[in-house]
Amino acid sequence: MSTTLKFTALLLALSLCRGLRHDYIDNYIDNYIDEVTEEEAELVAQPSKYGSLWPLPQKVQLSEVSFKLTSSSFRIVDAKDSTAGPSCSLLQDAYRRYYEYMFGIAKRQQLNKGRRTGPSELTELQVWITSPDSECDSYPSLTSDESYELSVNQPYAVLKAPKVWGALHGLETFSQLVYEDEYGAKSINSTTISDFPRFAHRGILLDSSRHFLPIKVILANLETMAMNKINVFHWHIVDDQSFPYLSRTFPQLSQQGAYHPYTHVYTPADVKMVIEFARLRGIRVIPEFDTPGHTQSWGKGQPDLLTPCYSGSKPSGTFGPVNPILNTTYDFMSQFFKEISAVFPDAYVHLGGDEVDFTCWKSNPDIQKFMDQQGFGQDYSKLESFYIQKLLDIVTTTEKGYTIWQEVFDNGVKLKPDTVVHVWIGGGSNEEMGKVTAAGYTTILSAPWYLDYISYAQDWQKYYKVEPLNFNGTEAQKKLVIGGEACLWGEYVDATNLTPRLWPRASAVAERLWSAKDVTDINDAFSRLSVHRCRMVDRGIPAEPLFSSYCPHEYKGI
Amino acid sequence: MSTTLKFTALLLALSLCRGLRHDYIDNYIDNYIDEVTEEEAELVAQPSKYGSLWPLPQKVQLSEVSFKLTSSSFRIVDAKDSTAGPSCSLLQDAYRRYYEYMFGIAKRQQLNKGRRTGPSELTELQVWITSPDSECDSYPSLTSDESYELSVNQPYAVLKAPKVWGALHGLETFSQLVYEDEYGAKSINSTTISDFPRFAHRGILLDSSRHFLPIKVILANLETMAMNKINVFHWHIVDDQSFPYLSRTFPQLSQQGAYHPYTHVYTPADVKMVIEFARLRGIRVIPEFDTPGHTQSWGKGQPDLLTPCYSGSKPSGTFGPVNPILNTTYDFMSQFFKEISAVFPDAYVHLGGDEVDFTCWKSNPDIQKFMDQQGFGQDYSKLESFYIQKLLDIVTTTEKGYTIWQEVFDNGVKLKPDTVVHVWIGGGSNEEMGKVTAAGYTTILSAPWYLDYISYAQDWQKYYKVEPLNFNGTEAQKKLVIGGEACLWGEYVDATNLTPRLWPRASAVAERLWSAKDVTDINDAFSRLSVHRCRMVDRGIPAEPLFSSYCPHEYKGI
């Protein structure tokens, strides 16, 4: 972490002048401005000495020595001793992808016409997978080694990583080091980087139930996750509103429960494509099938799955949570999760378990009788736990681990030691993190990162300032925090606005979960993130602006 | 306004189930939810008897008798007695545009293979301009007649309008009456509509200074304005942050003041294209060149235009508002606004005049001396008025009318009787409307419609519920309210997110300004707007969702 670099050409001319129109902000009739703090107003985009690196690597040594890169000469190649060779299509695909990011598709046509390379030209990035098993054909997991070391120097740059996962991150980092000098020539400075993530689980939740998300949108956002070193796609695939997952075992679920049985479903081929697209970018796909609440759409295609609600002594015609007192329920869940465990390769499945409304259960005389028999009294959380316990046992037989929303833990359900407890309730989330880890469970944090809540001004700063380990607990407890997730619930987002709403706001979370704990300089972050955002735009992603500014190449869509 | 219609096929299956995840909303650590009222949560999308008409016409009579439309037979033609014939390219263009909206580009290839039309088929819409001057080759204006009458019946439908402007609105309305029946056939019901706007000035402000907006984005939004019967594009073209307007007279202004002198400017050809594209859709283009504040970018290309600020007895190197004490300032403004008046055909130009910061003027000894000479004492608003008065006189010589932000009126500047005072300050905007109209000036309202302020949930309802005439004043005063504008200031929007952030939120303002005062049923609005939003999506506009739901054809982009 030494000398200063000039990334002038790539850097934004961020406007220094702040309009005054907001002087009247306090007067504004229904002003929605919660947190336009002075600090936010005062951010000035000085070029960062770390250029546009995002998230910031753990160790960076930059020098002022720079090399040119030309599209005709530059190549990304397997190092001689790499354990991943030309047969590793994950890496070969990545080489192509990053070559195009760096040089653009158009310029790729240029051929090397026997031009001699200059003395200050970098012509090769050698990618060297060092571990006997590169994991090229595996799926990434919670315990994947994502570390890498990058050395940019002549005669060639070297990217060393034990596994392909680290190599993918290193390629992204390398591409972030490339900038255009004042004559438009691609350049890179001599650099040494040693990098690894602070947290192993760095996720984004997308919700394809409240609005159906076309595959194209999901893939574009997986692509963007990789640019931000996010490694988990938490796919909240079904919910009350719709059931777009096309189940081979129970096709009626989407036939009846999707917004449309043909145009608004994910076929097995779609799901496979999402998983493979993610794998090629080092991203795990963790599906969530949330029960016993949030299941209205399940009931449409699976009769008797949901609890019939009563109005007085008669069924009202409406339905509540999954019916926990029928054997058929558990037969269904066994078959269903058997399919899920086969379709989704990740070692974890998210089982939900949040926000169970007891009103319907309370109204149903059969449920009441069952409560009596079981000796639950009027404590319906015991009935909820009864259901969840049986569900967890079912899922355990599929040899999957599970993640559950915090209520399941709060209600005292017996959990496997490797259960991941997902903390999402804002009030008291630090306390909750303390409790969960004190009980010995691993946990992920989402409470401060509900990106569906929007507000005026630069809310990315709020996300950025979160410190996940800021709770009372021992060092051992802190180690149980395996990461976090930014959640973009789907009430107000679909294909029209999801991508700009997610980026670069989720990038703030990405750096918090990847970079060292002491990476907290908000001005430096603003500078790097501003350029990172324009880089995403350059790569075709409509990432929205942080503040008044411009990108050298504005977004081409509308 | 009679019988009920079934628009089942086109109507959305809006989800009836509301997720429970927001039960914890009050606990949410930094919850940004200001106005998730019960009412908002309870909106249920019952099909409206007015289908998807938006904004709702003044008088609608619908019948249950329906006709089919086929792309092979249906034609939009000039009525025999119309004063606008085939030479009126404004209408001919509009016929093509609306044909494509209704039948899609792909289907346009189908040819009429001599098929006989059925008895319940509608084959023709005759467009009949009744006034001797159709205004086909004119520009729309504040006094344009926008009324039309539409009769859908056999053997043909008739759209009657005094001028082309009404015909354009009537074509949009006709296209909104077309729906797909359950077999996918295009249908329309027998209908009689008599329509005209409640307010003459229905505008949207876009800001191309804080972020440069590519021409493509501006055109797409003009297209969408027409779908919402918005008739004013208030182009806040320059400001502190950048000066993208390429002036023929003063090319240095954008050469030095734009974010980039080539890629981030509007050339004369660009401006011409925007104006003509708007005209073809009945939209006025009112440019704003805001002075004396908000002019930092002007100073870069025009030396001595801005006031040098002082730090003690020396110039600090920074600059303040336009320098009001130099003759050269007024020479510049004369030449500049002479150009502007020639480039922009509208009868009005917006001169800004808001938020003048006196700090710099106060620091400058020459200004202080001038204040003494003029006997202004320490009242810098007198200096501001001095400047504005001279500017208004200059603009008056160009034979343009002007619009100014409310401060100019508040400061007691002498205004021409036809001046439009633009009310934008939220606190006390009703009072301000009362004062402005009591003084006899026409006014437009923007204070409650600052769409750059975003918040969680359905803020369109807040915009919808505004009643512009809800201030104390005589009937004569109320008549001086000529309309309003939704403002989308540019700090946080550019090409990546502007369009979904604007639509359908601005649609709420559009209906408030077009439809009758008593059109206030929020449930009916929700139903119609939900379908209207999907129609915009269908036409390629990424208009964001109102709430959990789906569109038959989701947005194709990301």
mmCIF file with all atom_site columns, N, CA and C in Angstrom, chain A residues 1-7 49-51 53 59-69 119-122 124 150-158 173-174 176-179 186-194:
data_model
loop_
_atom_site.group_PDB
_atom_site.id
_atom_site.type_symbol
_atom_site.label_atom_id
_atom_site.label_alt_id
_atom_site.label_comp_id
_atom_site.label_asym_id
_atom_site.label_entity_id
_atom_site.label_seq_id
_atom_site.pdbx_PDB_ins_code
_atom_site.Cartn_x
_atom_site.Cartn_y
_atom_site.Cartn_z
_atom_site.occupancy
_atom_site.B_iso_or_equiv
_atom_site.pdbx_formal_charge
_atom_site.auth_seq_id
_atom_site.auth_comp_id
_atom_site.auth_asym_id
_atom_site.auth_atom_id
_atom_site.pdbx_PDB_model_num
ATOM 1   N N  . MET A 1 1   ? 0.846   -1.205  0.000   1.00 0.00 ? 1   MET A N  1
ATOM 2   C CA . MET A 1 1   ? 0.000   0.000   0.000   1.00 0.00 ? 1   MET A CA 1
ATOM 3   C C  . MET A 1 1   ? 0.870   1.238   0.000   1.00 0.00 ? 1   MET A C  1
ATOM 4   N N  . SER A 1 2   ? 1.467   1.487   -1.143  1.00 0.00 ? 2   SER A N  1
ATOM 5   C CA . SER A 1 2   ? 2.480   2.532   -1.117  1.00 0.00 ? 2   SER A CA 1
ATOM 6   C C  . SER A 1 2   ? 2.101   3.787   -1.911  1.00 0.00 ? 2   SER A C  1
ATOM 7   N N  . THR A 1 3   ? 2.618   3.862   -3.099  1.00 0.00 ? 3   THR A N  1
ATOM 8   C CA . THR A 1 3   ? 2.555   5.145   -3.808  1.00 0.00 ? 3   THR A CA 1
ATOM 9   C C  . THR A 1 3   ? 1.211   5.440   -4.486  1.00 0.00 ? 3   THR A C  1
ATOM 10  N N  . THR A 1 4   ? 1.076   6.689   -4.797  1.00 0.00 ? 4   THR A N  1
ATOM 11  C CA . THR A 1 4   ? -0.156  7.155   -5.410  1.00 0.00 ? 4   THR A CA 1
ATOM 12  C C  . THR A 1 4   ? -0.157  6.918   -6.917  1.00 0.00 ? 4   THR A C  1
ATOM 13  N N  . LEU A 1 5   ? -1.295  6.651   -7.400  1.00 0.00 ? 5   LEU A N  1
ATOM 14  C CA . LEU A 1 5   ? -1.456  6.334   -8.809  1.00 0.00 ? 5   LEU A CA 1
ATOM 15  C C  . LEU A 1 5   ? -2.323  7.372   -9.486  1.00 0.00 ? 5   LEU A C  1
ATOM 16  N N  . LYS A 1 6   ? -2.030  7.594   -10.737 1.00 0.00 ? 6   LYS A N  1
ATOM 17  C CA . LYS A 1 6   ? -2.923  8.494   -11.484 1.00 0.00 ? 6   LYS A CA 1
ATOM 18  C C  . LYS A 1 6   ? -3.826  7.692   -12.406 1.00 0.00 ? 6   LYS A C  1
ATOM 19  N N  . PHE A 1 7   ? -5.065  7.675   -12.103 1.00 0.00 ? 7   PHE A N  1
ATOM 20  C CA . PHE A 1 7   ? -6.036  6.992   -12.952 1.00 0.00 ? 7   PHE A CA 1
ATOM 21  C C  . PHE A 1 7   ? -6.876  8.043   -13.670 1.00 0.00 ? 7   PHE A C  1
ATOM 22  N N  . LYS A 1 49  ? -6.106  6.503   -4.071  1.00 0.00 ? 49  LYS A N  1
ATOM 23  C CA . LYS A 1 49  ? -4.822  5.901   -4.432  1.00 0.00 ? 49  LYS A CA 1
ATOM 24  C C  . LYS A 1 49  ? -5.009  4.447   -4.850  1.00 0.00 ? 49  LYS A C  1
ATOM 25  N N  . TYR A 1 50  ? -6.176  3.904   -4.547  1.00 0.00 ? 50  TYR A N  1
ATOM 26  C CA . TYR A 1 50  ? -6.474  2.537   -4.968  1.00 0.00 ? 50  TYR A CA 1
ATOM 27  C C  . TYR A 1 50  ? -7.274  2.495   -6.265  1.00 0.00 ? 50  TYR A C  1
ATOM 28  N N  . GLY A 1 51  ? -7.275  3.635   -6.975  1.00 0.00 ? 51  GLY A N  1
ATOM 29  C CA . GLY A 1 51  ? -7.931  3.644   -8.273  1.00 0.00 ? 51  GLY A CA 1
ATOM 30  C C  . GLY A 1 51  ? -9.389  3.286   -8.151  1.00 0.00 ? 51  GLY A C  1
ATOM 31  N N  . LEU A 1 53  ? -10.485 0.014   -7.570  1.00 0.00 ? 53  LEU A N  1
ATOM 32  C CA . LEU A 1 53  ? -10.626 -1.346  -7.028  1.00 0.00 ? 53  LEU A CA 1
ATOM 33  C C  . LEU A 1 53  ? -11.855 -1.424  -6.135  1.00 0.00 ? 53  LEU A C  1
ATOM 34  N N  . LYS A 1 59  ? -4.564  -6.817  0.648   1.00 0.00 ? 59  LYS A N  1
ATOM 35  C CA . LYS A 1 59  ? -3.253  -6.171  0.598   1.00 0.00 ? 59  LYS A CA 1
ATOM 36  C C  . LYS A 1 59  ? -2.966  -5.723  -0.824  1.00 0.00 ? 59  LYS A C  1
ATOM 37  N N  . VAL A 1 60  ? -2.630  -4.457  -0.972  1.00 0.00 ? 60  VAL A N  1
ATOM 38  C CA . VAL A 1 60  ? -2.370  -3.893  -2.296  1.00 0.00 ? 60  VAL A CA 1
ATOM 39  C C  . VAL A 1 60  ? -1.071  -3.103  -2.256  1.00 0.00 ? 60  VAL A C  1
ATOM 40  N N  . GLN A 1 61  ? -0.168  -3.427  -3.143  1.00 0.00 ? 61  GLN A N  1
ATOM 41  C CA . GLN A 1 61  ? 1.023   -2.604  -3.320  1.00 0.00 ? 61  GLN A CA 1
ATOM 42  C C  . GLN A 1 61  ? 1.049   -2.118  -4.753  1.00 0.00 ? 61  GLN A C  1
ATOM 43  N N  . LEU A 1 62  ? 0.948   -0.796  -4.899  1.00 0.00 ? 62  LEU A N  1
ATOM 44  C CA . LEU A 1 62  ? 0.899   -0.224  -6.239  1.00 0.00 ? 62  LEU A CA 1
ATOM 45  C C  . LEU A 1 62  ? 2.188   0.552   -6.495  1.00 0.00 ? 62  LEU A C  1
ATOM 46  N N  . SER A 1 63  ? 2.636   0.520   -7.714  1.00 0.00 ? 63  SER A N  1
ATOM 47  C CA . SER A 1 63  ? 3.806   1.342   -8.040  1.00 0.00 ? 63  SER A CA 1
ATOM 48  C C  . SER A 1 63  ? 3.431   2.289   -9.160  1.00 0.00 ? 63  SER A C  1
ATOM 49  N N  . GLU A 1 64  ? 4.285   3.278   -9.426  1.00 0.00 ? 64  GLU A N  1
ATOM 50  C CA . GLU A 1 64  ? 3.980   4.232   -10.495 1.00 0.00 ? 64  GLU A CA 1
ATOM 51  C C  . GLU A 1 64  ? 4.442   3.733   -11.853 1.00 0.00 ? 64  GLU A C  1
ATOM 52  N N  . VAL A 1 65  ? 5.159   2.633   -11.855 1.00 0.00 ? 65  VAL A N  1
ATOM 53  C CA . VAL A 1 65  ? 5.605   2.051   -13.129 1.00 0.00 ? 65  VAL A CA 1
ATOM 54  C C  . VAL A 1 65  ? 4.382   1.514   -13.873 1.00 0.00 ? 65  VAL A C  1
ATOM 55  N N  . SER A 1 66  ? 4.224   1.941   -15.096 1.00 0.00 ? 66  SER A N  1
ATOM 56  C CA . SER A 1 66  ? 3.036   1.473   -15.817 1.00 0.00 ? 66  SER A CA 1
ATOM 57  C C  . SER A 1 66  ? 3.416   0.752   -17.105 1.00 0.00 ? 66  SER A C  1
ATOM 58  N N  . PHE A 1 67  ? 2.563   -0.164  -17.495 1.00 0.00 ? 67  PHE A N  1
ATOM 59  C CA . PHE A 1 67  ? 2.736   -0.920  -18.731 1.00 0.00 ? 67  PHE A CA 1
ATOM 60  C C  . PHE A 1 67  ? 1.522   -0.683  -19.614 1.00 0.00 ? 67  PHE A C  1
ATOM 61  N N  . LYS A 1 68  ? 1.740   -0.821  -20.925 1.00 0.00 ? 68  LYS A N  1
ATOM 62  C CA . LYS A 1 68  ? 0.619   -0.739  -21.860 1.00 0.00 ? 68  LYS A CA 1
ATOM 63  C C  . LYS A 1 68  ? 0.084   -2.146  -22.115 1.00 0.00 ? 68  LYS A C  1
ATOM 64  N N  . LEU A 1 69  ? -1.198  -2.206  -22.449 1.00 0.00 ? 69  LEU A N  1
ATOM 65  C CA . LEU A 1 69  ? -1.781  -3.467  -22.898 1.00 0.00 ? 69  LEU A CA 1
ATOM 66  C C  . LEU A 1 69  ? -2.430  -3.209  -24.246 1.00 0.00 ? 69  LEU A C  1
ATOM 67  N N  . PRO A 1 119 ? 8.904   -2.065  -25.013 1.00 0.00 ? 119 PRO A N  1
ATOM 68  C CA . PRO A 1 119 ? 9.580   -2.456  -23.785 1.00 0.00 ? 119 PRO A CA 1
ATOM 69  C C  . PRO A 1 119 ? 8.679   -2.328  -22.552 1.00 0.00 ? 119 PRO A C  1
ATOM 70  N N  . SER A 1 120 ? 7.699   -1.412  -22.621 1.00 0.00 ? 120 SER A N  1
ATOM 71  C CA . SER A 1 120 ? 6.868   -1.237  -21.429 1.00 0.00 ? 120 SER A CA 1
ATOM 72  C C  . SER A 1 120 ? 5.485   -1.833  -21.664 1.00 0.00 ? 120 SER A C  1
ATOM 73  N N  . GLU A 1 121 ? 5.456   -2.921  -22.406 1.00 0.00 ? 121 GLU A N  1
ATOM 74  C CA . GLU A 1 121 ? 4.159   -3.525  -22.685 1.00 0.00 ? 121 GLU A CA 1
ATOM 75  C C  . GLU A 1 121 ? 3.992   -4.821  -21.892 1.00 0.00 ? 121 GLU A C  1
ATOM 76  N N  . LEU A 1 122 ? 2.791   -5.000  -21.391 1.00 0.00 ? 122 LEU A N  1
ATOM 77  C CA . LEU A 1 122 ? 2.480   -6.252  -20.693 1.00 0.00 ? 122 LEU A CA 1
ATOM 78  C C  . LEU A 1 122 ? 1.683   -7.118  -21.666 1.00 0.00 ? 122 LEU A C  1
ATOM 79  N N  . GLU A 1 124 ? 1.056   -10.624 -21.188 1.00 0.00 ? 124 GLU A N  1
ATOM 80  C CA . GLU A 1 124 ? 0.510   -11.887 -20.717 1.00 0.00 ? 124 GLU A CA 1
ATOM 81  C C  . GLU A 1 124 ? 0.103   -11.836 -19.253 1.00 0.00 ? 124 GLU A C  1
ATOM 82  N N  . LEU A 1 150 ? -1.890  -11.735 -6.880  1.00 0.00 ? 150 LEU A N  1
ATOM 83  C CA . LEU A 1 150 ? -1.733  -11.168 -8.207  1.00 0.00 ? 150 LEU A CA 1
ATOM 84  C C  . LEU A 1 150 ? -0.465  -10.335 -8.239  1.00 0.00 ? 150 LEU A C  1
ATOM 85  N N  . SER A 1 151 ? 0.371   -10.630 -9.222  1.00 0.00 ? 151 SER A N  1
ATOM 86  C CA . SER A 1 151 ? 1.588   -9.845  -9.369  1.00 0.00 ? 151 SER A CA 1
ATOM 87  C C  . SER A 1 151 ? 1.643   -9.333  -10.800 1.00 0.00 ? 151 SER A C  1
ATOM 88  N N  . VAL A 1 152 ? 1.560   -8.017  -10.944 1.00 0.00 ? 152 VAL A N  1
ATOM 89  C CA . VAL A 1 152 ? 1.609   -7.418  -12.271 1.00 0.00 ? 152 VAL A CA 1
ATOM 90  C C  . VAL A 1 152 ? 2.999   -6.849  -12.461 1.00 0.00 ? 152 VAL A C  1
ATOM 91  N N  . ASN A 1 153 ? 3.759   -7.483  -13.330 1.00 0.00 ? 153 ASN A N  1
ATOM 92  C CA . ASN A 1 153 ? 5.130   -7.031  -13.552 1.00 0.00 ? 153 ASN A CA 1
ATOM 93  C C  . ASN A 1 153 ? 5.599   -7.589  -14.878 1.00 0.00 ? 153 ASN A C  1
ATOM 94  N N  . GLN A 1 154 ? 6.720   -7.088  -15.359 1.00 0.00 ? 154 GLN A N  1
ATOM 95  C CA . GLN A 1 154 ? 7.249   -7.671  -16.591 1.00 0.00 ? 154 GLN A CA 1
ATOM 96  C C  . GLN A 1 154 ? 8.130   -8.858  -16.256 1.00 0.00 ? 154 GLN A C  1
ATOM 97  N N  . PRO A 1 155 ? 8.278   -9.797  -17.142 1.00 0.00 ? 155 PRO A N  1
ATOM 98  C CA . PRO A 1 155 ? 7.715   -9.819  -18.486 1.00 0.00 ? 155 PRO A CA 1
ATOM 99  C C  . PRO A 1 155 ? 6.230   -10.193 -18.523 1.00 0.00 ? 155 PRO A C  1
ATOM 100 N N  . TYR A 1 156 ? 5.697   -10.740 -17.428 1.00 0.00 ? 156 TYR A N  1
ATOM 101 C CA . TYR A 1 156 ? 4.274   -11.064 -17.466 1.00 0.00 ? 156 TYR A CA 1
ATOM 102 C C  . TYR A 1 156 ? 3.681   -10.964 -16.061 1.00 0.00 ? 156 TYR A C  1
ATOM 103 N N  . ALA A 1 157 ? 2.376   -10.831 -16.061 1.00 0.00 ? 157 ALA A N  1
ATOM 104 C CA . ALA A 1 157 ? 1.672   -10.808 -14.787 1.00 0.00 ? 157 ALA A CA 1
ATOM 105 C C  . ALA A 1 157 ? 1.303   -12.236 -14.404 1.00 0.00 ? 157 ALA A C  1
ATOM 106 N N  . VAL A 1 158 ? 1.278   -12.491 -13.099 1.00 0.00 ? 158 VAL A N  1
ATOM 107 C CA . VAL A 1 158 ? 0.933   -13.824 -12.629 1.00 0.00 ? 158 VAL A CA 1
ATOM 108 C C  . VAL A 1 158 ? -0.210  -13.742 -11.618 1.00 0.00 ? 158 VAL A C  1
ATOM 109 N N  . THR A 1 173 ? -10.170 -8.555  -10.355 1.00 0.00 ? 173 THR A N  1
ATOM 110 C CA . THR A 1 173 ? -9.266  -7.539  -9.814  1.00 0.00 ? 173 THR A CA 1
ATOM 111 C C  . THR A 1 173 ? -8.309  -7.029  -10.889 1.00 0.00 ? 173 THR A C  1
ATOM 112 N N  . PHE A 1 174 ? -7.743  -7.968  -11.652 1.00 0.00 ? 174 PHE A N  1
ATOM 113 C CA . PHE A 1 174 ? -6.840  -7.559  -12.726 1.00 0.00 ? 174 PHE A CA 1
ATOM 114 C C  . PHE A 1 174 ? -7.551  -6.596  -13.683 1.00 0.00 ? 174 PHE A C  1
ATOM 115 N N  . GLN A 1 176 ? -9.905  -4.659  -13.083 1.00 0.00 ? 176 GLN A N  1
ATOM 116 C CA . GLN A 1 176 ? -10.148 -3.370  -12.423 1.00 0.00 ? 176 GLN A CA 1
ATOM 117 C C  . GLN A 1 176 ? -8.887  -2.511  -12.360 1.00 0.00 ? 176 GLN A C  1
ATOM 118 N N  . LEU A 1 177 ? -7.737  -3.147  -12.533 1.00 0.00 ? 177 LEU A N  1
ATOM 119 C CA . LEU A 1 177 ? -6.479  -2.389  -12.521 1.00 0.00 ? 177 LEU A CA 1
ATOM 120 C C  . LEU A 1 177 ? -6.204  -1.722  -13.868 1.00 0.00 ? 177 LEU A C  1
ATOM 121 N N  . VAL A 1 178 ? -6.862  -2.229  -14.904 1.00 0.00 ? 178 VAL A N  1
ATOM 122 C CA . VAL A 1 178 ? -6.625  -1.675  -16.246 1.00 0.00 ? 178 VAL A CA 1
ATOM 123 C C  . VAL A 1 178 ? -7.371  -0.349  -16.387 1.00 0.00 ? 178 VAL A C  1
ATOM 124 N N  . TYR A 1 179 ? -6.676  0.637   -16.895 1.00 0.00 ? 179 TYR A N  1
ATOM 125 C CA . TYR A 1 179 ? -7.314  1.941   -17.104 1.00 0.00 ? 179 TYR A CA 1
ATOM 126 C C  . TYR A 1 179 ? -6.847  2.503   -18.433 1.00 0.00 ? 179 TYR A C  1
ATOM 127 N N  . LYS A 1 186 ? -4.786  1.459   -23.204 1.00 0.00 ? 186 LYS A N  1
ATOM 128 C CA . LYS A 1 186 ? -5.025  0.657   -22.002 1.00 0.00 ? 186 LYS A CA 1
ATOM 129 C C  . LYS A 1 186 ? -3.716  0.510   -21.252 1.00 0.00 ? 186 LYS A C  1
ATOM 130 N N  . SER A 1 187 ? -3.760  0.755   -19.971 1.00 0.00 ? 187 SER A N  1
ATOM 131 C CA . SER A 1 187 ? -2.549  0.702   -19.161 1.00 0.00 ? 187 SER A CA 1
ATOM 132 C C  . SER A 1 187 ? -2.826  -0.004  -17.856 1.00 0.00 ? 187 SER A C  1
ATOM 133 N N  . ILE A 1 188 ? -1.758  -0.464  -17.245 1.00 0.00 ? 188 ILE A N  1
ATOM 134 C CA . ILE A 1 188 ? -1.852  -1.078  -15.923 1.00 0.00 ? 188 ILE A CA 1
ATOM 135 C C  . ILE A 1 188 ? -0.545  -0.786  -15.200 1.00 0.00 ? 188 ILE A C  1
ATOM 136 N N  . ASN A 1 189 ? -0.642  -0.562  -13.913 1.00 0.00 ? 189 ASN A N  1
ATOM 137 C CA . ASN A 1 189 ? 0.571   -0.267  -13.159 1.00 0.00 ? 189 ASN A CA 1
ATOM 138 C C  . ASN A 1 189 ? 1.110   -1.521  -12.493 1.00 0.00 ? 189 ASN A C  1
ATOM 139 N N  . SER A 1 190 ? 2.375   -1.518  -12.289 1.00 0.00 ? 190 SER A N  1
ATOM 140 C CA . SER A 1 190 ? 3.006   -2.609  -11.565 1.00 0.00 ? 190 SER A CA 1
ATOM 141 C C  . SER A 1 190 ? 2.357   -2.706  -10.182 1.00 0.00 ? 190 SER A C  1
ATOM 142 N N  . THR A 1 191 ? 1.904   -3.890  -9.859  1.00 0.00 ? 191 THR A N  1
ATOM 143 C CA . THR A 1 191 ? 1.059   -4.052  -8.680  1.00 0.00 ? 191 THR A CA 1
ATOM 144 C C  . THR A 1 191 ? 1.280   -5.426  -8.049  1.00 0.00 ? 191 THR A C  1
ATOM 145 N N  . THR A 1 192 ? 1.218   -5.479  -6.729  1.00 0.00 ? 192 THR A N  1
ATOM 146 C CA . THR A 1 192 ? 1.195   -6.765  -6.038  1.00 0.00 ? 192 THR A CA 1
ATOM 147 C C  . THR A 1 192 ? -0.016  -6.794  -5.116  1.00 0.00 ? 192 THR A C  1
ATOM 148 N N  . ILE A 1 193 ? -0.819  -7.825  -5.274  1.00 0.00 ? 193 ILE A N  1
ATOM 149 C CA . ILE A 1 193 ? -2.039  -7.941  -4.466  1.00 0.00 ? 193 ILE A CA 1
ATOM 150 C C  . ILE A 1 193 ? -2.109  -9.323  -3.849  1.00 0.00 ? 193 ILE A C  1
ATOM 151 N N  . SER A 1 194 ? -2.478  -9.338  -2.588  1.00 0.00 ? 194 SER A N  1
ATOM 152 C CA . SER A 1 194 ? -2.743  -10.593 -1.904  1.00 0.00 ? 194 SER A CA 1
ATOM 153 C C  . SER A 1 194 ? -4.132  -10.446 -1.312  1.00 0.00 ? 194 SER A C  1
#
